């Protein structure tokens, strides 16, 4: 029983020293003097704000991507004990002592460092040589743009890490498939592929491109699997089910989990609340939740309400009126009704309050018991401060002549009777007897006389309308739009019939405890929709560029300039690697086209295993470049050089693959191979030389003389600041 104690316990392990060395060099290049510069560098000014929001649990909305990337950066701040107290308002601002700069930049730097050994492993898993794998890893190691981007509090290096992890995991799974399907390692790598794809999408929406590529490759391999007659139907079904769970179900669940954690962490009201719906705002601590806490849930006849437009564009606003009337004659010569103006106002104001009146009664108070308003009921909306009813008629709106003017009716004792009956329609009702609910119900008001719907046009009125937003009556025949939908945000039961008492009442809401917590799925769907629909500022930036400029490196970005010396950090690529990568892509495309044409003529230049290896490498590397680059030509947003970095990594993987292919299959003699190898070594040396030359602009730790800076400006389009001392 105790016999094992008589012999020493021996553990043997195979350690790839090349992999260890590459990992060490990757860590050294990315972590060396990581806290320098101790100042806000370029987009750290934006990501830092979000980290502070996480530290303070304040809700925010960012349209650049899902929350996982921000949470990764926030994790660095949490590990460093950051309290979130720093004013992120200026690039170049010195970090205060409470900002853990090393910790905040650590995770992007680790992701960048680990991408080096992953490039090595990917090329090996593609069954190319150790030399080709080392070549890919060394190119990743010395590429200046990748070093710069990974040493800062930015997300591109993290996105690249998960892109490469997805590719590596799938290749390992694919290779396991050949000899040990359904083994523990087979399940591990398949599951990790789905996890990595989900994380890539969770970092930035750009990760979707790599995810789609992996799904396409997996689908092709699954299609070949279906045709394998050696497998039983049950076995094929299990294979397909495993892939569906790992590559579809797990990524979706993880994606939802990112948002779940995000919403759990950010439970406090913040500066981006007004972009969200009233129901979402009311679910946050403070802000609207503090105002609406205890409001009555069911809107009744006599209720005092504020009505928020659900569309929220161009800005969130509330139905509003004031004493001023429409001008008799507009600037274009058209006439108006000269009735009281009705607008949409983007700020909280006492003139946003309206009373829901029963057309059959004169009272403006809630009866006892309250009579709830239901879908299909006729109502009048009486402006709380002026007691005039919401009205529309066959008069053209001031800025939208094809729509009806909306006003509050003033009786001028002329032949223009009031038309102030509206039919309430609950858009998100469950049945035709649904009750109008505070915050939760999305409603529209259909004018009884003209069938026009109360709508926010989005146009800004002239000075006579105080630049507020135009409200119109839009015919139902013109179709449904979200700008026609409203919800009650603030609500109280009116109890005062006298006008003066009612005005005082508008400032003192009744308190009736009603819970209106949104479910996670409701909050997720709204947040996801807002993120996709929100348009960021697309104005031109000094360092913005077009996708065509990226390939030839005709642009750069000045990330940081030392306030007193000429030390500076630039996002600037190694021009030897960038041009060579583009040439390798062109060579791969030409060779593949030539091989396909010859194979069509039944001429096989490559053995079958070499051909399959060549095709798979091209699909993953050239395909990875294409899906991460070409979509930018279709995007209407401000673009920067760093958007090209994920595509560049796939080009770097392709480059040694093409070089090895030329050496193995196109160089016919040993002399040709020797000459080609010497040229490759010279080319690698030149890439290393360029990388070392650009090092001062990569790390920014050396002040260069004007002559040295001029020598680095290899292209006139490179914006390198030359200071005269």
XYZ file of C-alpha atoms in Angstrom:
725
model
C 0.000 0.000 0.000
C 2.810 2.397 0.887
C 5.053 1.172 -1.865
C 4.972 4.441 -3.729
C 6.954 5.999 -0.864
C 9.904 3.730 -1.669
C 10.454 5.402 -5.030
C 10.959 9.114 -5.741
C 8.095 10.951 -7.392
C 9.300 12.262 -10.754
C 7.477 14.782 -12.909
C 8.618 15.328 -16.471
C 7.540 18.204 -18.651
C 8.300 19.391 -22.159
C 9.171 23.066 -22.058
C 9.464 24.976 -25.290
C 12.275 27.365 -24.460
C 11.558 29.386 -27.604
C 8.038 29.996 -26.328
C 9.352 30.969 -22.897
C 11.896 33.341 -24.440
C 9.272 34.968 -26.676
C 6.941 35.427 -23.705
C 9.740 36.990 -21.669
C 10.721 39.370 -24.463
C 7.071 40.276 -25.018
C 6.641 41.115 -21.338
C 9.869 43.130 -21.308
C 8.942 45.180 -24.377
C 5.448 45.991 -23.093
C 6.038 46.381 -19.338
C 9.340 48.258 -19.334
C 8.810 51.677 -17.672
C 5.067 51.239 -18.047
C 4.230 54.244 -15.869
C 6.024 56.590 -18.281
C 4.725 59.052 -19.200
C 2.816 59.747 -16.007
C 0.322 61.812 -17.938
C -2.919 61.312 -19.884
C -2.029 59.952 -23.336
C -4.485 60.443 -26.220
C -7.634 58.275 -25.762
C -6.798 57.579 -22.122
C -8.742 60.788 -21.568
C -11.928 58.965 -22.664
C -11.380 55.505 -21.227
C -10.271 57.022 -17.937
C -13.668 58.671 -17.510
C -15.389 55.318 -17.826
C -13.017 53.753 -15.314
C -13.890 56.505 -12.850
C -17.588 55.828 -13.442
C -17.012 52.146 -12.614
C -15.118 53.012 -9.460
C -17.997 55.259 -8.362
C -20.724 52.885 -9.644
C -22.175 55.598 -11.902
C -24.106 54.588 -15.016
C -22.709 55.661 -18.393
C -23.328 54.904 -22.048
C -20.571 54.492 -24.638
C -21.403 53.740 -28.272
C -17.903 52.433 -29.111
C -18.678 48.910 -27.970
C -20.077 46.533 -25.339
C -18.947 46.936 -21.729
C -16.470 44.062 -21.386
C -13.507 46.120 -22.607
C -14.268 48.928 -20.181
C -14.618 46.404 -17.371
C -11.180 44.968 -18.190
C -9.646 48.433 -17.824
C -11.699 49.071 -14.682
C -10.387 45.806 -13.217
C -6.889 47.256 -13.463
C -8.056 50.327 -11.588
C -9.757 48.172 -8.952
C -6.640 46.033 -8.434
C -4.598 49.215 -8.005
C -7.009 50.679 -5.455
C -8.139 53.557 -7.690
C -10.959 55.584 -6.119
C -12.074 57.193 -9.383
C -11.149 60.703 -8.297
C -9.354 62.289 -11.215
C -10.510 64.933 -13.679
C -10.137 63.411 -17.154
C -10.478 66.632 -19.108
C -7.208 67.172 -20.968
C -4.680 65.102 -22.919
C -1.257 65.612 -21.343
C -2.590 66.334 -17.836
C -0.289 64.959 -15.140
C -1.733 62.077 -13.136
C -2.240 62.774 -9.456
C -0.725 60.501 -6.808
C -3.978 58.578 -6.269
C -4.034 57.286 -9.875
C -2.371 53.816 -10.103
C -0.918 54.313 -13.591
C 0.977 51.002 -13.657
C -2.099 49.029 -12.647
C -4.373 50.819 -15.117
C -2.029 50.096 -18.029
C -1.112 46.588 -16.882
C -3.857 44.474 -18.476
C -3.561 45.986 -21.989
C 0.218 45.544 -21.724
C -0.134 41.893 -20.687
C -2.532 41.298 -23.575
C -0.018 42.820 -25.980
C 2.843 40.791 -24.524
C 0.970 37.461 -24.721
C 0.039 38.113 -28.344
C 3.704 37.467 -29.220
C 3.844 33.786 -28.134
C 0.320 33.263 -29.465
C 1.458 34.295 -32.951
C 4.206 31.672 -32.650
C 1.728 28.966 -31.667
C -0.770 29.850 -34.393
C 1.802 29.387 -37.152
C 2.892 26.078 -35.601
C -0.718 24.878 -35.406
C -1.034 25.692 -39.107
C 1.768 23.101 -39.522
C 4.411 25.494 -40.751
C 8.013 25.365 -39.574
C 9.512 26.518 -36.312
C 11.422 29.222 -38.233
C 8.214 30.588 -39.743
C 6.579 30.593 -36.305
C 9.548 32.411 -34.782
C 9.437 34.897 -37.632
C 5.763 35.725 -36.996
C 6.374 36.122 -33.266
C 9.426 38.343 -33.755
C 7.484 40.595 -36.133
C 4.740 40.933 -33.508
C 7.432 41.649 -30.927
C 9.178 44.495 -32.795
C 6.187 46.151 -34.505
C 6.261 49.686 -33.097
C 2.533 50.448 -33.458
C 1.591 47.308 -31.514
C 4.080 48.169 -28.764
C 2.785 51.724 -28.445
C -0.876 50.723 -28.382
C -0.397 47.975 -25.808
C 1.538 50.156 -23.341
C -1.372 52.532 -22.793
C -4.813 52.358 -21.212
C -6.446 51.466 -24.548
C -8.421 48.490 -25.856
C -6.880 47.523 -29.203
C -4.255 45.217 -27.673
C -6.951 43.418 -25.661
C -9.067 43.010 -28.799
C -6.071 41.627 -30.716
C -5.339 39.206 -27.861
C -8.821 37.683 -27.969
C -8.839 37.633 -31.785
C -5.628 35.608 -31.764
C -6.843 33.439 -28.881
C -9.973 32.568 -30.884
C -7.873 31.555 -33.905
C -5.367 29.587 -31.830
C -8.083 27.769 -29.865
C -9.936 26.783 -33.012
C -6.761 25.483 -34.668
C -5.928 23.385 -31.603
C -9.498 22.069 -31.562
C -9.312 21.329 -35.292
C -6.061 19.417 -34.862
C -7.523 17.481 -31.904
C -10.456 16.559 -34.128
C -8.183 14.446 -36.295
C -6.991 12.083 -33.553
C -9.021 12.542 -30.346
C -12.551 13.921 -30.891
C -14.651 14.453 -27.747
C -11.570 14.225 -25.554
C -11.053 16.631 -22.670
C -8.634 18.769 -24.688
C -11.056 18.713 -27.653
C -13.859 20.133 -25.472
C -11.509 22.627 -23.815
C -10.272 24.176 -27.061
C -13.721 24.206 -28.661
C -15.230 25.927 -25.620
C -12.323 28.379 -25.392
C -12.919 29.328 -29.034
C -16.466 30.396 -28.208
C -15.336 32.206 -25.054
C -12.588 34.087 -26.921
C -14.992 35.087 -29.714
C -17.494 36.394 -27.178
C -14.777 38.352 -25.378
C -13.589 39.854 -28.677
C -17.128 41.034 -29.459
C -17.456 42.253 -25.858
C -14.342 44.422 -26.226
C -15.428 46.238 -29.384
C -17.989 45.600 -32.075
C -15.027 45.143 -34.436
C -14.610 41.742 -32.769
C -17.723 40.608 -34.647
C -15.626 40.424 -37.830
C -13.277 37.780 -36.427
C -16.200 35.929 -34.832
C -17.983 35.721 -38.191
C -14.773 34.434 -39.798
C -14.439 31.677 -37.183
C -18.092 30.706 -37.622
C -17.582 30.507 -41.396
C -14.489 28.282 -41.043
C -16.270 26.070 -38.491
C -19.311 25.818 -40.785
C -17.163 24.651 -43.728
C -15.411 22.058 -41.574
C -18.777 20.898 -40.201
C -20.079 20.561 -43.759
C -17.149 18.270 -44.621
C -17.835 16.345 -41.414
C -21.431 15.702 -42.474
C -20.140 14.095 -45.652
C -17.792 11.756 -43.784
C -19.330 8.306 -44.365
C -17.197 6.728 -41.638
C -19.197 8.560 -38.960
C -22.622 7.442 -37.773
C -25.605 9.770 -37.841
C -25.567 10.007 -34.042
C -21.869 10.900 -34.057
C -22.392 13.603 -36.687
C -25.315 15.010 -34.701
C -23.177 15.144 -31.535
C -20.428 16.954 -33.431
C -22.850 19.554 -34.765
C -24.538 19.985 -31.390
C -21.190 20.496 -29.637
C -20.196 23.169 -32.141
C -23.563 24.916 -31.884
C -23.363 25.040 -28.088
C -19.729 26.172 -27.975
C -19.771 28.663 -30.851
C -23.321 30.021 -30.615
C -24.901 29.429 -27.213
C -21.856 30.093 -25.010
C -20.941 33.386 -26.777
C -24.524 34.646 -26.446
C -24.675 33.711 -22.754
C -21.318 35.355 -22.095
C -22.340 38.474 -23.992
C -25.444 38.762 -21.804
C -23.273 38.139 -18.740
C -21.062 41.119 -19.631
C -24.092 43.385 -19.638
C -25.477 41.801 -16.472
C -22.276 42.539 -14.556
C -22.126 46.004 -16.132
C -25.641 46.870 -14.948
C -25.078 45.342 -11.514
C -21.969 47.480 -11.031
C -23.407 50.733 -12.381
C -26.504 51.246 -10.269
C -26.192 54.975 -9.631
C -27.584 57.782 -11.755
C -25.055 59.538 -13.989
C -24.558 62.104 -16.744
C -25.897 59.838 -19.522
C -29.249 59.074 -17.897
C -31.349 61.287 -20.142
C -30.438 59.226 -23.199
C -32.291 56.287 -21.638
C -36.019 55.815 -21.203
C -37.853 57.008 -18.117
C -38.258 53.410 -16.943
C -34.516 52.799 -17.209
C -33.715 56.052 -15.400
C -36.135 55.180 -12.622
C -34.268 51.896 -12.074
C -31.071 53.787 -11.163
C -30.293 55.039 -7.682
C -30.663 58.824 -7.442
C -31.611 61.084 -10.348
C -35.046 60.281 -11.724
C -35.478 57.409 -9.267
C -35.307 59.931 -6.437
C -37.971 62.076 -8.118
C -40.298 59.257 -9.119
C -40.025 57.144 -5.975
C -43.487 56.493 -4.623
C -45.378 57.872 -7.612
C -48.786 56.350 -8.423
C -48.464 53.581 -10.977
C -51.817 53.932 -12.768
C -52.656 57.173 -14.561
C -56.186 58.280 -13.688
C -58.486 61.057 -14.865
C -57.257 64.127 -12.995
C -53.636 62.923 -12.880
C -50.885 65.512 -13.271
C -48.157 64.149 -15.565
C -45.047 65.063 -17.528
C -44.819 63.420 -20.965
C -41.388 62.439 -22.310
C -40.864 61.611 -25.963
C -39.624 58.030 -26.265
C -37.570 58.705 -29.418
C -35.289 61.143 -27.592
C -33.756 62.656 -30.734
C -32.167 65.054 -31.410
C -32.280 65.384 -27.605
C -34.503 63.926 -24.875
C -37.386 66.330 -24.262
C -40.781 66.754 -22.610
C -44.109 68.036 -23.946
C -44.171 71.715 -22.981
C -46.209 74.895 -23.343
C -45.936 78.494 -22.199
C -47.880 81.753 -22.426
C -46.342 82.853 -25.746
C -48.326 82.350 -28.956
C -47.341 81.481 -32.510
C -46.572 84.579 -34.633
C -49.462 85.796 -36.799
C -47.192 85.665 -39.870
C -44.087 83.469 -40.203
C -40.864 84.589 -41.898
C -41.871 82.786 -45.108
C -45.192 84.630 -45.301
C -47.441 81.794 -44.089
C -49.993 82.535 -41.405
C -50.640 80.711 -38.130
C -53.550 80.277 -35.731
C -51.912 82.641 -33.220
C -52.672 80.015 -30.554
C -50.491 79.235 -27.526
C -47.237 77.527 -28.452
C -46.702 73.814 -27.726
C -43.111 72.579 -27.935
C -40.804 69.856 -26.689
C -38.406 71.205 -24.060
C -35.147 69.380 -23.189
C -35.094 70.468 -19.523
C -37.167 69.845 -16.408
C -39.637 72.713 -16.013
C -42.936 73.400 -14.283
C -44.437 74.155 -17.706
C -43.942 70.488 -18.625
C -46.895 69.463 -16.427
C -50.217 68.431 -17.969
C -53.516 67.319 -16.445
C -55.293 64.291 -17.888
C -58.931 65.443 -18.015
C -62.102 63.444 -18.567
C -63.924 65.187 -21.480
C -67.259 64.499 -19.792
C -66.385 66.245 -16.524
C -65.183 69.705 -15.530
C -63.115 68.551 -12.537
C -59.305 68.589 -12.786
C -58.775 66.392 -9.737
C -58.579 62.649 -9.190
C -61.823 61.187 -7.910
C -62.068 58.748 -5.024
C -61.549 55.990 -5.883
C -59.381 56.968 -8.873
C -60.733 56.108 -12.326
C -57.778 54.726 -14.341
C -57.297 55.710 -17.992
C -57.315 52.716 -20.344
C -56.297 52.024 -23.922
C -58.784 53.615 -26.303
C -60.160 56.181 -23.809
C -60.874 59.763 -24.913
C -58.888 62.348 -22.956
C -58.120 66.039 -22.920
C -54.638 67.231 -21.968
C -54.852 70.481 -20.009
C -51.667 72.494 -19.520
C -51.087 72.707 -15.780
C -49.900 76.319 -15.530
C -52.171 77.974 -18.140
C -55.196 75.578 -17.971
C -55.469 75.587 -21.784
C -56.183 72.333 -23.625
C -53.889 70.614 -26.120
C -55.329 71.235 -29.559
C -54.619 70.642 -33.234
C -56.448 71.665 -36.400
C -56.079 72.038 -40.146
C -53.382 74.714 -39.937
C -49.846 74.033 -41.164
C -47.133 73.585 -38.545
C -44.539 76.394 -38.448
C -41.560 74.364 -39.776
C -43.318 71.276 -41.156
C -45.957 72.605 -43.581
C -47.185 69.101 -44.478
C -48.091 68.463 -40.830
C -50.657 70.115 -38.556
C -49.893 72.805 -36.014
C -50.270 71.737 -32.363
C -51.214 74.409 -29.842
C -53.035 75.105 -26.602
C -56.442 76.495 -27.492
C -57.214 80.168 -26.860
C -60.823 81.210 -27.427
C -60.570 84.380 -29.546
C -64.363 84.302 -30.090
C -63.907 83.664 -33.813
C -65.002 80.820 -36.040
C -62.228 78.453 -34.918
C -63.697 76.035 -32.386
C -61.559 73.960 -30.045
C -60.544 70.530 -31.285
C -59.035 69.091 -28.140
C -60.188 65.472 -27.965
C -57.468 62.817 -28.140
C -57.707 59.032 -28.158
C -55.121 57.277 -26.009
C -53.413 54.258 -27.603
C -51.010 52.144 -25.533
C -48.405 50.915 -28.003
C -46.841 48.237 -25.784
C -50.141 46.984 -24.355
C -50.774 43.363 -23.522
C -54.514 43.630 -24.180
C -57.082 46.209 -25.306
C -58.127 46.781 -21.685
C -54.668 47.737 -20.428
C -54.385 50.634 -17.975
C -52.077 53.567 -18.733
C -49.100 53.139 -16.384
C -46.493 55.608 -15.208
C -43.099 55.154 -16.924
C -43.924 51.649 -18.170
C -46.593 52.411 -20.786
C -45.573 53.797 -24.172
C -48.533 55.707 -25.586
C -49.531 57.848 -28.524
C -52.277 60.432 -28.772
C -54.509 60.278 -31.844
C -56.543 63.406 -32.554
C -60.225 62.488 -32.771
C -61.235 65.110 -35.380
C -58.336 64.757 -37.834
C -56.745 61.361 -36.962
C -53.386 63.145 -36.609
C -50.881 61.758 -34.098
C -48.985 63.945 -31.649
C -45.374 63.850 -32.896
C -41.955 65.378 -32.244
C -40.657 66.674 -35.581
C -37.138 67.319 -34.229
C -36.839 70.760 -35.880
C -35.690 73.685 -33.744
C -38.097 76.626 -33.676
C -36.753 80.140 -34.352
C -36.098 82.677 -31.605
C -39.814 83.349 -31.151
C -40.074 79.702 -30.003
C -36.944 79.984 -27.820
C -35.137 77.408 -30.035
C -37.274 74.659 -28.528
C -38.317 71.620 -30.583
C -41.369 71.619 -32.830
C -44.416 69.474 -32.036
C -46.749 68.593 -34.908
C -49.827 66.542 -35.726
C -48.807 63.816 -38.215
C -51.382 61.879 -40.238
C -51.522 58.176 -39.383
C -51.396 57.337 -43.080
C -47.742 58.409 -43.176
C -46.706 55.457 -41.047
C -45.564 54.767 -37.502
C -42.448 56.323 -36.011
C -40.976 56.258 -32.514
C -41.170 60.063 -32.358
C -44.977 59.635 -32.037
C -44.622 57.681 -28.772
C -44.668 59.187 -25.274
C -44.449 57.969 -21.723
C -45.380 59.458 -18.375
C -42.229 60.247 -16.427
C -43.416 62.198 -13.371
C -46.897 61.634 -12.005
C -49.048 62.740 -9.117
C -52.736 62.578 -8.296
C -54.165 66.062 -8.528
C -56.245 67.097 -5.480
C -56.697 70.877 -5.954
C -59.442 72.293 -8.141
C -58.397 75.931 -7.632
C -55.682 77.168 -9.989
C -53.455 78.788 -7.329
C -53.574 75.720 -5.111
C -52.910 73.530 -8.146
C -49.790 75.547 -9.059
C -48.438 74.979 -5.561
C -49.392 71.328 -5.822
C -47.273 70.912 -8.963
C -44.187 71.274 -6.780
C -45.234 68.770 -4.084
C -45.836 65.248 -5.478
C -47.994 62.744 -3.689
C -46.243 59.646 -2.348
C -47.749 56.231 -2.988
C -45.277 53.342 -2.755
C -45.215 51.470 -6.068
C -42.314 49.320 -7.295
C -41.437 49.555 -10.999
C -38.130 47.713 -11.267
C -37.217 46.763 -14.832
C -36.135 43.213 -15.571
C -32.558 42.592 -16.697
C -33.654 41.661 -20.218
C -35.670 44.879 -20.554
C -32.678 46.939 -19.429
C -30.283 44.971 -21.642
C -32.412 45.333 -24.766
C -32.820 49.072 -24.244
C -29.131 49.628 -23.490
C -28.060 47.537 -26.482
C -30.423 49.424 -28.771
C -29.220 52.806 -27.506
C -25.588 51.790 -28.003
C -26.264 50.746 -31.586
C -28.472 53.737 -32.410
C -26.406 56.418 -30.675
C -24.359 58.447 -33.117
C -21.090 59.800 -31.817
C -19.575 63.036 -33.012
C -18.377 62.321 -36.554
C -16.558 65.612 -36.982
C -13.108 65.593 -38.551
C -10.182 65.118 -36.200
C -6.668 66.368 -36.763
C -5.365 62.794 -36.797
C -8.310 61.061 -38.471
C -7.463 59.125 -41.619
C -8.950 56.970 -44.345
C -8.472 53.188 -44.720
C -6.416 53.710 -47.879
C -3.826 55.674 -45.897
C -3.348 52.839 -43.413
C -1.957 50.240 -45.805
C 0.903 52.466 -46.986
C 1.361 54.077 -43.557
C 0.703 57.564 -44.914
C -0.549 58.725 -41.524
C 0.385 58.677 -37.864
C -1.000 59.953 -34.553
C 0.873 62.145 -32.090
C -0.187 60.526 -28.815
C 1.804 62.594 -26.341
C 4.247 65.502 -26.334
C 6.451 66.322 -23.387
C 5.520 69.809 -22.144
C 9.147 70.978 -21.906
C 11.372 68.774 -24.079
C 11.065 67.256 -27.557
C 10.238 63.785 -26.167
C 7.053 62.476 -27.781
C 5.050 59.310 -28.391
C 3.575 58.559 -31.809
C 1.441 55.748 -33.098
C 3.735 54.944 -35.968
C 4.221 51.563 -37.605
C 7.367 49.830 -38.789
C 7.228 50.712 -42.480
C 9.232 47.630 -43.503
C 6.692 45.320 -41.836
C 3.649 47.203 -43.136
C 4.815 47.287 -46.767
C 6.035 43.699 -46.601
C 2.698 42.581 -45.172
C 0.845 44.181 -48.072
C 3.244 42.554 -50.558
C 2.786 39.159 -48.870
C -0.979 39.531 -49.182
C -0.644 40.349 -52.881
C 1.723 37.414 -53.447
C -0.629 35.046 -51.624
C -3.590 36.226 -53.734
C -1.658 35.816 -57.026
C -0.249 32.401 -56.127
C -3.641 31.146 -54.928
C -5.304 32.316 -58.128
C -2.586 30.631 -60.200
C -2.884 27.357 -58.265
C -6.679 27.377 -58.595
C -6.501 27.904 -62.349
C -3.974 25.081 -62.716
C -5.970 22.763 -60.475
C -8.960 23.466 -62.683
C -6.851 22.076 -65.528
C -6.042 19.100 -63.258
C -2.462 20.265 -62.708
C -1.554 19.921 -59.027
C 1.526 21.979 -58.214
C 1.279 21.209 -54.489
C 0.778 17.913 -52.649
C -2.723 17.670 -51.160
C -1.608 18.194 -47.555
C 0.494 21.240 -48.526
C -2.455 22.637 -50.520
C -4.874 22.229 -47.605
C -2.346 23.827 -45.258
C -1.916 26.745 -47.690
C -5.679 27.239 -48.039
C -6.367 27.138 -44.287
C -3.546 29.614 -43.605
C -4.955 31.933 -46.255
C -8.523 31.705 -45.005
C -7.494 32.534 -41.443
C -4.707 35.058 -42.113
C -5.708 36.730 -45.380
C -9.372 36.322 -44.427
C -8.669 37.784 -40.983
C -7.051 40.788 -42.619
C -9.968 41.248 -45.025
C -12.774 41.036 -42.448
C -10.947 43.391 -40.083
C -10.066 45.950 -42.775
C -12.554 46.098 -45.647
C -15.670 46.911 -43.525
C -14.133 50.281 -42.626
C -14.745 51.462 -46.188
C -18.470 51.223 -45.445
C -18.381 52.996 -42.088
C -19.480 56.597 -41.710
C -17.459 57.436 -38.626
C -14.218 59.139 -37.727
C -11.425 56.627 -38.314
C -7.895 56.465 -36.941
C -4.767 54.494 -37.694
C -5.265 52.229 -34.668
C -8.393 50.780 -36.277
C -6.053 48.956 -38.679
C -4.049 47.144 -35.985
C -6.276 44.023 -35.715
C -6.032 43.577 -39.505
C -2.278 44.175 -39.351
C -1.769 41.278 -36.923
C -3.301 38.860 -39.442
C -1.017 40.259 -42.160
C 1.959 39.644 -39.895
C 0.868 36.008 -39.447
C 0.586 35.592 -43.218
C 4.012 37.065 -43.997
C 6.273 34.179 -42.763
C 3.782 31.671 -44.191
C 4.298 33.144 -47.661
C 8.068 33.288 -47.169
C 8.253 29.622 -46.184
C 6.008 28.656 -49.104
C 8.309 30.435 -51.554
C 11.355 28.731 -50.037
C 9.804 25.244 -49.993
C 7.900 25.187 -53.280
C 9.205 27.920 -55.610
C 12.947 27.760 -54.984
C 13.956 24.766 -57.069
C 17.589 24.341 -56.080
C 19.573 24.469 -52.871
C 21.414 27.550 -54.166
C 18.152 29.370 -54.723
C 17.022 28.468 -51.195
C 20.297 29.717 -49.723
C 20.085 33.018 -51.593
C 16.434 33.442 -50.612
C 17.227 32.662 -46.954
C 19.988 35.294 -46.995
C 17.552 37.840 -48.413
C 15.014 36.980 -45.707
C 17.646 37.431 -42.994
C 18.617 40.798 -44.473
C 14.986 41.804 -44.615
C 14.444 40.809 -40.947
C 17.537 42.796 -40.013
C 16.209 45.881 -41.762
C 12.870 45.516 -39.929
C 14.722 45.302 -36.606
C 16.812 48.340 -37.537
C 13.708 50.401 -38.363
C 12.043 49.296 -35.130
C 15.088 50.380 -33.116
C 15.290 53.685 -35.005
C 11.655 54.484 -34.173
C 12.081 53.412 -30.554
C 12.267 57.005 -29.159
C 8.858 57.729 -30.700
C 7.462 54.418 -29.432
C 8.441 54.824 -25.771
C 8.838 58.623 -25.657
C 11.627 58.383 -23.100
C 14.296 60.242 -25.068
C 14.486 63.881 -26.035
C 15.644 64.142 -29.630
C 17.397 67.014 -31.318
C 15.717 68.812 -34.262
C 18.158 67.082 -36.605
C 17.245 63.629 -35.216
C 13.531 64.389 -35.476
C 13.935 65.528 -39.088
C 15.745 62.294 -39.846
C 12.745 60.318 -38.535
C 10.246 62.147 -40.717
C 10.523 59.657 -43.558
C 7.200 60.759 -45.016
C 5.897 64.302 -45.363
C 2.526 63.087 -44.043
C 4.061 62.111 -40.679
C 3.245 64.762 -38.106
C 6.383 64.777 -35.940
C 6.766 67.954 -33.889
C 10.179 69.582 -34.162
C 10.870 72.006 -31.320
C 13.587 74.604 -31.543
C 15.549 75.045 -28.345
